[in-house]
Amino acid sequence: MQTIVSKNNPAVKSFAALKEKKARRERGAFLVEGEKMVRECVRSGMDVLRLAVREDYAGDTYGREILVLGADAFRAVCDEKTPQGIVAEVAIPRTKLRPPEQSCLLLDGVSDPANVGAVIRTAVAAGYPEIYCVDCADPYSPKSVRASMSGVFFATLMSGTREEVMSALDGVPLIAADMAGENAFRFDPPQKFALCIGNEGNGLSREVASRAAYTVRIPMNEKTESLNASVSAGILMYLLKKKSFERG
């Protein structure tokens, strides 16, 4: 198979464009980089559209047709500073906005893609596979996908305006994470709820905060002003499902 060496090759430029949100939106696809992540993506059943490998790659290609790239061309495709030998173009799932089937997350203005990815990773582990995103960093950006550590392949991600998401969550009690709330360690949550995590600097929007049925906080040492959004989300996700984990 012929090796593509030029960074200006149309196929290389097509792959590389997926590092940008505009191209991901237009084509409905995103990048997955690295041997482990591509393997998990294939195993999850995601729709892998095509693969590209560096010319020295000797791993699995899952019976798919591949593009073979020279080192410079492969670096141009990848977002990672030290890319591994394989990258995939994967279709973004088309999930219509709908009510949740179980307890879920609402990410309200979370702007750091690393935080979005880390929250997705923990949410899948803690049993919150349905995640609603409003004005958030793109969960399918390379940085977010990496931070999710395969979680993005197993989460059901839905997005919309605040009004649309609030409509989908109608009847589901919202639990707001805020420092003015009740001690989360003493809080007894309803059986089904939506945990709401706000922007790293500004917290929850007024629209979401005003709709919250409950507000909870993580108690902290007085010398600590706040926790990282993904850390806070992780602690609360597990606390609010403590009883179900104890039964399991």
XYZ file of C-alpha atoms in Angstrom:
248
model
C 0.000 0.000 0.000
C 1.334 3.419 -0.913
C 2.524 5.645 1.924
C 1.258 9.232 1.923
C 4.088 11.546 2.932
C 2.766 15.027 2.182
C 0.947 17.013 4.851
C -0.906 18.729 2.025
C -2.461 15.539 0.714
C -6.291 15.948 0.680
C -6.820 12.826 2.795
C -4.356 14.096 5.404
C -5.971 17.526 5.464
C -9.393 15.915 5.772
C -8.320 13.954 8.849
C -6.503 16.941 10.385
C -9.546 19.190 9.956
C -11.388 17.164 12.606
C -9.226 18.810 15.253
C -11.458 21.858 14.689
C -15.037 22.146 15.937
C -16.355 23.514 12.643
C -15.240 20.444 10.689
C -16.554 18.071 13.359
C -19.932 19.766 13.216
C -20.092 19.836 9.412
C -19.034 16.211 8.964
C -20.560 14.723 12.090
C -17.309 12.994 12.989
C -14.448 13.228 15.476
C -10.905 11.958 15.995
C -9.860 9.088 18.227
C -6.107 8.788 18.739
C -3.914 5.997 20.035
C -3.962 2.221 20.055
C -5.912 1.736 23.310
C -8.516 4.380 22.545
C -9.105 3.103 19.013
C -9.417 -0.461 20.314
C -12.003 0.601 22.918
C -13.846 2.619 20.302
C -14.111 -0.379 17.955
C -15.214 -2.650 20.795
C -17.879 -0.169 21.921
C -19.642 -0.476 18.572
C -19.100 3.144 17.538
C -19.190 3.755 13.794
C -15.520 3.911 12.786
C -15.483 5.570 9.366
C -11.810 5.145 8.527
C -8.376 4.540 10.019
C -4.984 6.084 9.388
C -1.735 4.571 10.624
C 1.865 5.716 10.713
C 4.069 3.760 8.342
C 5.844 1.961 11.233
C 2.601 0.858 12.925
C 2.370 -2.919 13.416
C -0.795 -3.220 15.534
C -4.360 -4.284 14.818
C -6.341 -2.509 12.092
C -9.552 -4.471 12.773
C -9.987 -5.652 9.211
C -10.618 -2.123 7.978
C -9.160 -0.307 5.030
C -6.414 2.052 6.155
C -4.423 5.071 5.049
C -0.698 4.674 5.603
C 1.025 7.957 6.437
C 4.627 9.025 6.725
C 5.785 10.421 10.061
C 5.268 14.099 9.163
C 1.870 13.509 7.616
C 0.785 11.463 10.629
C 1.866 14.196 13.054
C -0.199 16.680 11.044
C -3.286 14.512 11.505
C -2.935 14.074 15.266
C -3.625 16.490 18.107
C -1.373 14.757 20.643
C 2.180 16.049 21.001
C 3.593 12.525 21.005
C 1.111 10.613 18.845
C 0.877 6.860 18.817
C 0.641 4.999 15.554
C -3.075 4.935 14.786
C -5.954 7.399 14.517
C -9.622 6.888 13.645
C -12.352 9.060 12.194
C -15.521 8.159 14.076
C -19.124 9.199 13.487
C -20.665 11.323 16.220
C -23.791 9.525 17.472
C -27.025 11.271 16.507
C -28.909 11.233 19.794
C -32.154 13.188 19.908
C -32.832 15.195 23.028
C -35.169 13.167 25.238
C -36.035 12.649 28.923
C -33.548 10.559 30.934
C -34.207 6.937 31.746
C -32.311 7.135 35.049
C -30.363 9.619 37.148
C -28.325 11.823 34.879
C -25.972 14.795 34.637
C -26.512 18.309 33.377
C -23.330 20.161 32.455
C -24.262 23.834 32.420
C -21.565 25.936 30.780
C -18.568 23.736 31.669
C -15.986 25.373 29.428
C -12.776 23.383 29.867
C -12.681 20.391 27.481
C -10.467 18.471 29.922
C -13.119 18.913 32.621
C -15.888 17.827 30.262
C -13.943 14.694 29.348
C -13.052 13.877 32.956
C -16.678 14.269 34.036
C -17.804 11.941 31.250
C -15.223 9.370 32.345
C -16.456 9.416 35.945
C -20.115 9.564 34.963
C -19.872 6.327 32.997
C -18.054 4.649 35.898
C -20.545 5.909 38.493
C -23.668 4.992 36.546
C -24.746 8.285 34.979
C -24.534 7.402 31.276
C -26.995 10.104 30.174
C -25.340 13.522 30.071
C -26.980 16.763 28.950
C -24.674 19.546 27.748
C -25.646 23.224 27.576
C -23.098 25.791 26.327
C -20.234 23.426 27.124
C -16.887 22.720 25.556
C -17.289 20.197 22.754
C -17.203 16.705 24.313
C -15.872 15.388 20.985
C -12.843 17.691 20.864
C -9.528 15.785 20.944
C -8.702 17.060 24.444
C -12.084 16.050 25.837
C -12.001 12.641 24.137
C -8.561 11.953 25.633
C -9.667 13.068 29.100
C -12.726 10.812 28.921
C -10.460 7.767 28.614
C -13.015 5.892 26.458
C -15.982 7.171 28.480
C -17.222 9.168 25.496
C -17.819 5.872 23.647
C -20.210 4.639 26.328
C -22.044 7.822 27.353
C -25.281 9.087 25.840
C -24.533 12.744 25.171
C -27.369 15.139 24.446
C -27.251 18.872 23.866
C -29.594 21.764 23.270
C -30.506 25.214 24.498
C -31.230 25.611 28.201
C -34.914 25.848 27.421
C -34.821 22.640 25.372
C -32.835 20.737 28.004
C -35.048 22.019 30.826
C -38.047 20.778 28.866
C -36.455 17.323 28.471
C -35.782 17.252 32.224
C -39.292 18.372 33.150
C -40.444 16.383 36.166
C -36.917 15.259 37.078
C -35.686 16.865 40.332
C -32.581 18.980 39.715
C -29.787 18.868 42.278
C -27.559 21.934 42.001
C -23.931 21.835 43.090
C -23.249 25.103 44.911
C -21.252 26.199 47.962
C -24.401 27.681 49.508
C -26.160 24.309 49.576
C -26.799 21.546 52.065
C -23.934 19.316 53.176
C -23.892 16.601 50.508
C -22.792 13.993 53.040
C -26.062 14.441 54.938
C -28.321 14.782 51.913
C -30.796 12.023 51.050
C -31.416 12.250 47.295
C -34.582 11.208 45.464
C -34.491 7.950 43.559
C -34.108 9.692 40.204
C -32.502 13.095 39.715
C -30.320 15.276 37.514
C -27.081 16.476 39.085
C -26.232 19.938 37.729
C -22.604 21.057 37.388
C -21.916 24.661 36.449
C -19.197 26.734 34.851
C -15.752 26.593 36.427
C -15.713 30.277 37.321
C -19.349 31.390 37.428
C -21.201 28.298 38.609
C -24.680 27.429 37.412
C -26.677 29.724 35.180
C -29.579 31.577 36.740
C -32.043 29.568 34.649
C -30.810 26.218 35.934
C -30.203 27.337 39.527
C -33.737 28.727 39.786
C -35.196 25.387 38.688
C -33.226 23.300 41.183
C -35.265 21.379 43.725
C -32.191 20.867 45.919
C -28.784 22.457 46.358
C -25.826 20.575 47.803
C -22.228 21.418 48.640
C -19.058 19.518 49.397
C -17.725 20.608 52.810
C -14.151 21.868 52.608
C -11.363 23.112 54.818
C -11.700 26.876 55.320
C -8.363 27.394 53.582
C -9.738 25.895 50.373
C -11.944 28.101 48.241
C -13.150 25.550 45.688
C -12.523 22.259 43.924
C -11.983 21.561 40.251
C -15.320 21.091 38.459
C -14.579 17.507 37.443
C -13.389 16.601 40.961
C -16.523 18.107 42.516
C -18.716 16.312 40.012
C -17.001 13.002 40.731
C -17.400 13.297 44.491
C -21.064 14.239 44.200
C -21.868 11.538 41.672
C -20.659 8.849 44.045
C -22.132 10.443 47.184
C -25.564 10.728 45.628
C -25.506 7.068 44.632
C -23.952 5.858 47.871
C -26.933 3.671 48.774
C -27.003 1.892 45.428
C -23.263 1.211 45.655
C -23.676 -0.112 49.196
C -26.357 -2.508 47.965
C -24.108 -3.627 45.116
